[in-house]
Amino acid sequence: NAGVTQTPKFQVLKTGQSMTLQCAQDMNHEYMSWYRQDPGMGLRLIHYSVGAGITDQGEVPNGYNVSRSTTEDFPLRLLSAAPSQTSVYFCASFEGYGYTFGSGTRLTVV
Amino acid sequence: GDSVTQMEGPVTLSEEAFLTINCTYTATGYPSLFWYVQYPGEGLQLLLKATKADDKGSNKGFEATYRKETTSFHLEKGSVQVSDSAVYFCALRERSDYKLSFGAGTTVTVRA
């Protein structure tokens, strides 16, 4: 099925560990983005990309890295996990008709 | 910068009750406005949208009208069902940008 696929769905990390959240889309969308969802704060933009090789920071980029080597993939890297990064992470892609969101990754940092 | 303010929840209703969720926005340009819905354990789905003043978006019995004079986009449904229990997000996107700005979300619980 066409759409945005995120892996893993759940993850528990220890403080200081690093990991990569995967995001892939098969709709050939140029624009992709990562959001984090926290209670009472809605979704906040972490990083986004307007095409392969182009990335930029969103509202809350600290502690996260991204890269966009292909149109399909947009991984999010946590460099050194902190408890403040406990959240639900959503990847999304955009084309003219609107956004498509992945099903999310629930990350807990202990 | 752009921002979206929506009424805080949680909101608890009985089946067949009327639902209103208020949403107001601040934007530098002339944005498109959206309502997204998140059912338990799932990602966000587009519920409805409006792209210009006085446009009415509608879907699944929900409606919202783009009011430029009051910078509002309130969501309404005349008779809710248990299956409408979800978190609802108001959002905007400037025409010149790809980024979505979200409100904090409103949790709605409908009881039978």
mmCIF file of C-alpha atoms in Angstrom:
data_model
loop_
_atom_site.group_PDB
_atom_site.id
_atom_site.type_symbol
_atom_site.label_atom_id
_atom_site.label_comp_id
_atom_site.label_asym_id
_atom_site.label_seq_id
_atom_site.Cartn_x
_atom_site.Cartn_y
_atom_site.Cartn_z
ATOM 1 C CA ASN A 1 0.000 0.000 0.000
ATOM 2 C CA ALA A 2 1.222 3.471 -0.882
ATOM 3 C CA GLY A 3 2.011 5.625 2.083
ATOM 4 C CA VAL A 4 4.536 6.522 4.760
ATOM 5 C CA THR A 5 6.142 3.668 6.697
ATOM 6 C CA GLN A 6 7.835 4.211 10.034
ATOM 7 C CA THR A 7 9.931 1.741 11.986
ATOM 8 C CA PRO A 8 10.111 0.763 14.755
ATOM 9 C CA LYS A 9 6.662 1.302 16.292
ATOM 10 C CA PHE A 10 7.998 1.198 19.839
ATOM 11 C CA GLN A 11 11.465 1.706 21.313
ATOM 12 C CA VAL A 12 12.980 2.025 24.760
ATOM 13 C CA LEU A 13 16.426 3.607 25.054
ATOM 14 C CA LYS A 14 18.749 4.281 27.906
ATOM 15 C CA THR A 15 20.004 7.824 28.422
ATOM 16 C CA GLY A 16 23.020 8.450 26.205
ATOM 17 C CA GLN A 17 22.247 5.777 23.636
ATOM 18 C CA SER A 18 21.856 6.660 19.986
ATOM 19 C CA MET A 19 19.394 5.313 17.476
ATOM 20 C CA THR A 20 17.801 5.967 14.104
ATOM 21 C CA LEU A 21 14.086 6.189 13.431
ATOM 22 C CA GLN A 22 13.333 5.071 9.912
ATOM 23 C CA CYS A 23 10.854 6.683 7.535
ATOM 24 C CA ALA A 24 10.126 5.660 3.962
ATOM 25 C CA GLN A 25 7.520 6.778 1.451
ATOM 26 C CA ASP A 26 6.662 5.310 -1.937
ATOM 27 C CA MET A 27 4.692 8.218 -3.386
ATOM 28 C CA ASN A 28 7.674 10.079 -4.860
ATOM 29 C CA HIS A 29 6.953 13.106 -2.663
ATOM 30 C CA GLU A 30 9.704 15.704 -2.563
ATOM 31 C CA TYR A 31 8.793 17.170 0.816
ATOM 32 C CA MET A 32 9.210 15.118 3.992
ATOM 33 C CA SER A 33 9.229 16.106 7.639
ATOM 34 C CA TRP A 34 9.554 14.834 11.197
ATOM 35 C CA TYR A 35 7.316 15.920 14.081
ATOM 36 C CA ARG A 36 7.214 15.040 17.726
ATOM 37 C CA GLN A 37 3.940 14.870 19.632
ATOM 38 C CA ASP A 38 3.809 15.708 23.311
ATOM 39 C CA PRO A 39 0.703 16.049 25.508
ATOM 40 C CA GLY A 40 -0.738 19.557 25.461
ATOM 41 C CA MET A 41 1.749 20.744 22.849
ATOM 42 C CA GLY A 42 0.395 19.366 19.606
ATOM 43 C CA LEU A 43 2.919 18.392 16.969
ATOM 44 C CA ARG A 44 6.151 20.303 16.690
ATOM 45 C CA LEU A 45 8.393 20.254 13.635
ATOM 46 C CA ILE A 46 11.873 18.813 14.177
ATOM 47 C CA HIS A 47 13.439 18.752 10.708
ATOM 48 C CA TYR A 48 12.221 18.805 7.157
ATOM 49 C CA SER A 49 13.471 18.232 3.627
ATOM 50 C CA VAL A 50 12.321 19.665 0.315
ATOM 51 C CA GLY A 51 14.174 17.068 -1.746
ATOM 52 C CA ALA A 52 17.094 14.666 -1.848
ATOM 53 C CA GLY A 53 20.228 16.278 -0.479
ATOM 54 C CA ILE A 54 18.351 19.203 1.124
ATOM 55 C CA THR A 55 17.415 19.370 4.799
ATOM 56 C CA ASP A 56 16.592 22.157 7.220
ATOM 57 C CA GLN A 57 15.738 22.685 10.865
ATOM 58 C CA GLY A 58 12.275 23.065 12.229
ATOM 59 C CA GLU A 59 11.058 24.341 15.556
ATOM 60 C CA VAL A 60 12.798 21.841 17.876
ATOM 61 C CA PRO A 61 15.908 20.444 16.117
ATOM 62 C CA ASN A 62 18.333 20.152 19.035
ATOM 63 C CA GLY A 63 19.510 16.601 19.692
ATOM 64 C CA TYR A 64 18.386 15.301 16.302
ATOM 65 C CA ASN A 65 20.051 14.851 12.914
ATOM 66 C CA VAL A 66 18.574 14.028 9.541
ATOM 67 C CA SER A 67 19.793 13.219 6.060
ATOM 68 C CA ARG A 68 18.043 12.736 2.729
ATOM 69 C CA SER A 69 20.136 10.690 0.350
ATOM 70 C CA THR A 70 17.124 9.439 -1.635
ATOM 71 C CA THR A 71 13.631 10.740 -2.309
ATOM 72 C CA GLU A 72 12.121 7.723 -0.533
ATOM 73 C CA ASP A 73 13.956 7.753 2.804
ATOM 74 C CA PHE A 74 14.245 10.334 5.561
ATOM 75 C CA PRO A 75 15.785 8.857 8.735
ATOM 76 C CA LEU A 76 15.870 10.727 12.049
ATOM 77 C CA ARG A 77 18.896 10.170 14.269
ATOM 78 C CA LEU A 78 19.019 10.716 18.003
ATOM 79 C CA LEU A 79 22.649 11.398 18.811
ATOM 80 C CA SER A 80 22.598 10.911 22.594
ATOM 81 C CA ALA A 81 19.122 10.154 23.912
ATOM 82 C CA ALA A 82 17.769 12.166 26.842
ATOM 83 C CA PRO A 83 14.570 11.666 28.883
ATOM 84 C CA SER A 84 13.242 14.915 27.354
ATOM 85 C CA GLN A 85 13.150 13.102 24.013
ATOM 86 C CA THR A 86 10.511 10.688 25.271
ATOM 87 C CA SER A 87 7.708 11.325 22.813
ATOM 88 C CA VAL A 88 5.753 10.006 19.852
ATOM 89 C CA TYR A 89 7.461 10.748 16.554
ATOM 90 C CA PHE A 90 5.638 11.139 13.266
ATOM 91 C CA CYS A 91 7.067 11.271 9.789
ATOM 92 C CA ALA A 92 5.038 12.944 7.055
ATOM 93 C CA SER A 93 5.324 13.610 3.344
ATOM 94 C CA PHE A 94 3.586 16.280 1.325
ATOM 95 C CA GLU A 95 2.343 16.651 -2.209
ATOM 96 C CA GLY A 96 -0.018 19.221 -3.672
ATOM 97 C CA TYR A 97 -3.180 17.552 -2.337
ATOM 98 C CA GLY A 98 -1.912 17.352 1.220
ATOM 99 C CA TYR A 99 0.049 15.517 3.857
ATOM 100 C CA THR A 100 0.373 11.790 4.494
ATOM 101 C CA PHE A 101 1.447 10.777 7.985
ATOM 102 C CA GLY A 102 3.104 7.608 9.171
ATOM 103 C CA SER A 103 1.640 5.649 12.081
ATOM 104 C CA GLY A 104 4.266 6.900 14.515
ATOM 105 C CA THR A 105 7.116 5.664 16.709
ATOM 106 C CA ARG A 106 6.627 5.738 20.467
ATOM 107 C CA LEU A 107 10.026 6.351 22.070
ATOM 108 C CA THR A 108 10.766 6.128 25.774
ATOM 109 C CA VAL A 109 14.130 7.220 27.141
ATOM 110 C CA VAL A 110 14.913 5.963 30.637
ATOM 111 C CA GLY B 1 5.256 33.647 13.366
ATOM 112 C CA ASP B 2 2.278 31.451 12.645
ATOM 113 C CA SER B 3 0.365 29.919 15.521
ATOM 114 C CA VAL B 4 -2.818 27.981 16.172
ATOM 115 C CA THR B 5 -4.840 28.073 19.383
ATOM 116 C CA GLN B 6 -7.566 25.545 20.020
ATOM 117 C CA MET B 7 -9.793 24.945 22.991
ATOM 118 C CA GLU B 8 -8.346 22.767 25.657
ATOM 119 C CA GLY B 9 -9.867 19.466 26.515
ATOM 120 C CA PRO B 10 -10.618 16.924 27.403
ATOM 121 C CA VAL B 11 -14.174 17.084 26.147
ATOM 122 C CA THR B 12 -16.621 14.376 27.185
ATOM 123 C CA LEU B 13 -19.996 14.087 25.474
ATOM 124 C CA SER B 14 -22.927 11.736 25.270
ATOM 125 C CA GLU B 15 -23.819 10.089 21.989
ATOM 126 C CA GLU B 16 -25.916 12.322 19.687
ATOM 127 C CA ALA B 17 -24.720 15.499 21.427
ATOM 128 C CA PHE B 18 -23.489 18.554 19.522
ATOM 129 C CA LEU B 19 -19.721 19.036 19.340
ATOM 130 C CA THR B 20 -17.849 22.294 18.853
ATOM 131 C CA ILE B 21 -14.074 22.678 19.066
ATOM 132 C CA ASN B 22 -12.861 26.250 18.783
ATOM 133 C CA CYS B 23 -9.766 27.107 16.751
ATOM 134 C CA THR B 24 -8.220 30.503 16.086
ATOM 135 C CA TYR B 25 -5.047 31.285 14.231
ATOM 136 C CA THR B 26 -2.374 33.903 13.681
ATOM 137 C CA ALA B 27 -0.665 33.989 10.307
ATOM 138 C CA THR B 28 1.476 36.434 8.400
ATOM 139 C CA GLY B 29 -0.004 35.486 5.039
ATOM 140 C CA TYR B 30 -3.144 33.850 3.741
ATOM 141 C CA PRO B 31 -3.018 30.281 5.000
ATOM 142 C CA SER B 32 -4.863 27.091 4.245
ATOM 143 C CA LEU B 33 -6.593 25.630 7.303
ATOM 144 C CA PHE B 34 -7.009 21.998 8.311
ATOM 145 C CA TRP B 35 -8.541 19.717 10.880
ATOM 146 C CA TYR B 36 -6.740 16.439 11.506
ATOM 147 C CA VAL B 37 -8.023 13.535 13.587
ATOM 148 C CA GLN B 38 -6.005 10.947 15.488
ATOM 149 C CA TYR B 39 -7.828 7.808 16.578
ATOM 150 C CA PRO B 40 -6.348 5.833 19.483
ATOM 151 C CA GLY B 41 -3.034 4.205 18.570
ATOM 152 C CA GLU B 42 -3.016 5.612 15.050
ATOM 153 C CA GLY B 43 -1.384 8.402 13.061
ATOM 154 C CA LEU B 44 -3.019 11.605 11.897
ATOM 155 C CA GLN B 45 -5.649 11.636 9.181
ATOM 156 C CA LEU B 46 -6.930 14.672 7.350
ATOM 157 C CA LEU B 47 -10.536 15.313 8.382
ATOM 158 C CA LEU B 48 -11.285 18.425 6.358
ATOM 159 C CA LYS B 49 -9.689 21.542 4.961
ATOM 160 C CA ALA B 50 -10.419 25.016 3.587
ATOM 161 C CA THR B 51 -8.156 27.107 1.420
ATOM 162 C CA LYS B 52 -9.815 30.525 1.276
ATOM 163 C CA ALA B 53 -12.122 32.799 3.232
ATOM 164 C CA ASP B 54 -15.723 31.598 3.630
ATOM 165 C CA ASP B 55 -14.848 28.130 2.352
ATOM 166 C CA LYS B 56 -16.604 25.366 4.279
ATOM 167 C CA GLY B 57 -14.789 22.084 4.676
ATOM 168 C CA SER B 58 -16.894 19.016 5.467
ATOM 169 C CA ASN B 59 -16.394 15.299 5.972
ATOM 170 C CA LYS B 60 -18.039 12.495 7.986
ATOM 171 C CA GLY B 61 -20.644 14.935 9.344
ATOM 172 C CA PHE B 62 -18.017 17.401 10.552
ATOM 173 C CA GLU B 63 -17.911 20.973 9.254
ATOM 174 C CA ALA B 64 -15.656 23.996 9.636
ATOM 175 C CA THR B 65 -15.848 27.409 7.969
ATOM 176 C CA TYR B 66 -12.802 29.580 7.226
ATOM 177 C CA ARG B 67 -13.579 32.947 8.868
ATOM 178 C CA LYS B 68 -10.934 35.481 7.912
ATOM 179 C CA GLU B 69 -12.559 38.341 9.820
ATOM 180 C CA THR B 70 -12.352 36.449 13.108
ATOM 181 C CA THR B 71 -9.292 34.327 12.144
ATOM 182 C CA SER B 72 -11.186 31.219 13.159
ATOM 183 C CA PHE B 73 -11.882 27.703 11.896
ATOM 184 C CA HIS B 74 -14.174 26.091 14.459
ATOM 185 C CA LEU B 75 -15.033 22.402 14.071
ATOM 186 C CA GLU B 76 -18.652 21.284 14.536
ATOM 187 C CA LYS B 77 -20.660 18.096 14.351
ATOM 188 C CA GLY B 78 -24.350 17.945 15.011
ATOM 189 C CA SER B 79 -24.650 14.431 16.440
ATOM 190 C CA VAL B 80 -21.535 12.629 17.629
ATOM 191 C CA GLN B 81 -21.041 8.898 17.848
ATOM 192 C CA VAL B 82 -18.824 6.762 20.068
ATOM 193 C CA SER B 83 -16.604 6.214 17.037
ATOM 194 C CA ASP B 84 -15.819 9.967 16.979
ATOM 195 C CA SER B 85 -13.752 9.575 20.141
ATOM 196 C CA ALA B 86 -10.304 10.820 19.128
ATOM 197 C CA VAL B 87 -7.831 13.686 19.384
ATOM 198 C CA TYR B 88 -8.576 16.569 17.006
ATOM 199 C CA PHE B 89 -5.897 18.961 15.768
ATOM 200 C CA CYS B 90 -6.371 22.303 14.064
ATOM 201 C CA ALA B 91 -3.510 23.259 11.734
ATOM 202 C CA LEU B 92 -2.495 25.832 9.164
ATOM 203 C CA ARG B 93 -0.093 26.038 6.249
ATOM 204 C CA GLU B 94 1.032 29.233 4.612
ATOM 205 C CA ARG B 95 0.634 29.233 0.825
ATOM 206 C CA SER B 96 4.322 29.960 0.345
ATOM 207 C CA ASP B 97 5.476 27.149 2.636
ATOM 208 C CA TYR B 98 5.188 23.410 3.151
ATOM 209 C CA LYS B 99 5.273 23.448 6.937
ATOM 210 C CA LEU B 100 2.196 22.716 9.035
ATOM 211 C CA SER B 101 1.660 24.535 12.332
ATOM 212 C CA PHE B 102 -0.522 22.622 14.782
ATOM 213 C CA GLY B 103 -2.676 23.486 17.735
ATOM 214 C CA ALA B 104 -2.254 21.569 20.976
ATOM 215 C CA GLY B 105 -4.988 19.078 20.191
ATOM 216 C CA THR B 106 -8.355 18.436 21.845
ATOM 217 C CA THR B 107 -9.220 15.010 23.208
ATOM 218 C CA VAL B 108 -12.868 14.123 22.657
ATOM 219 C CA THR B 109 -14.549 11.178 24.369
ATOM 220 C CA VAL B 110 -18.074 10.189 23.391
ATOM 221 C CA ARG B 111 -19.976 7.933 25.777
ATOM 222 C CA ALA B 112 -22.829 5.661 24.763
#
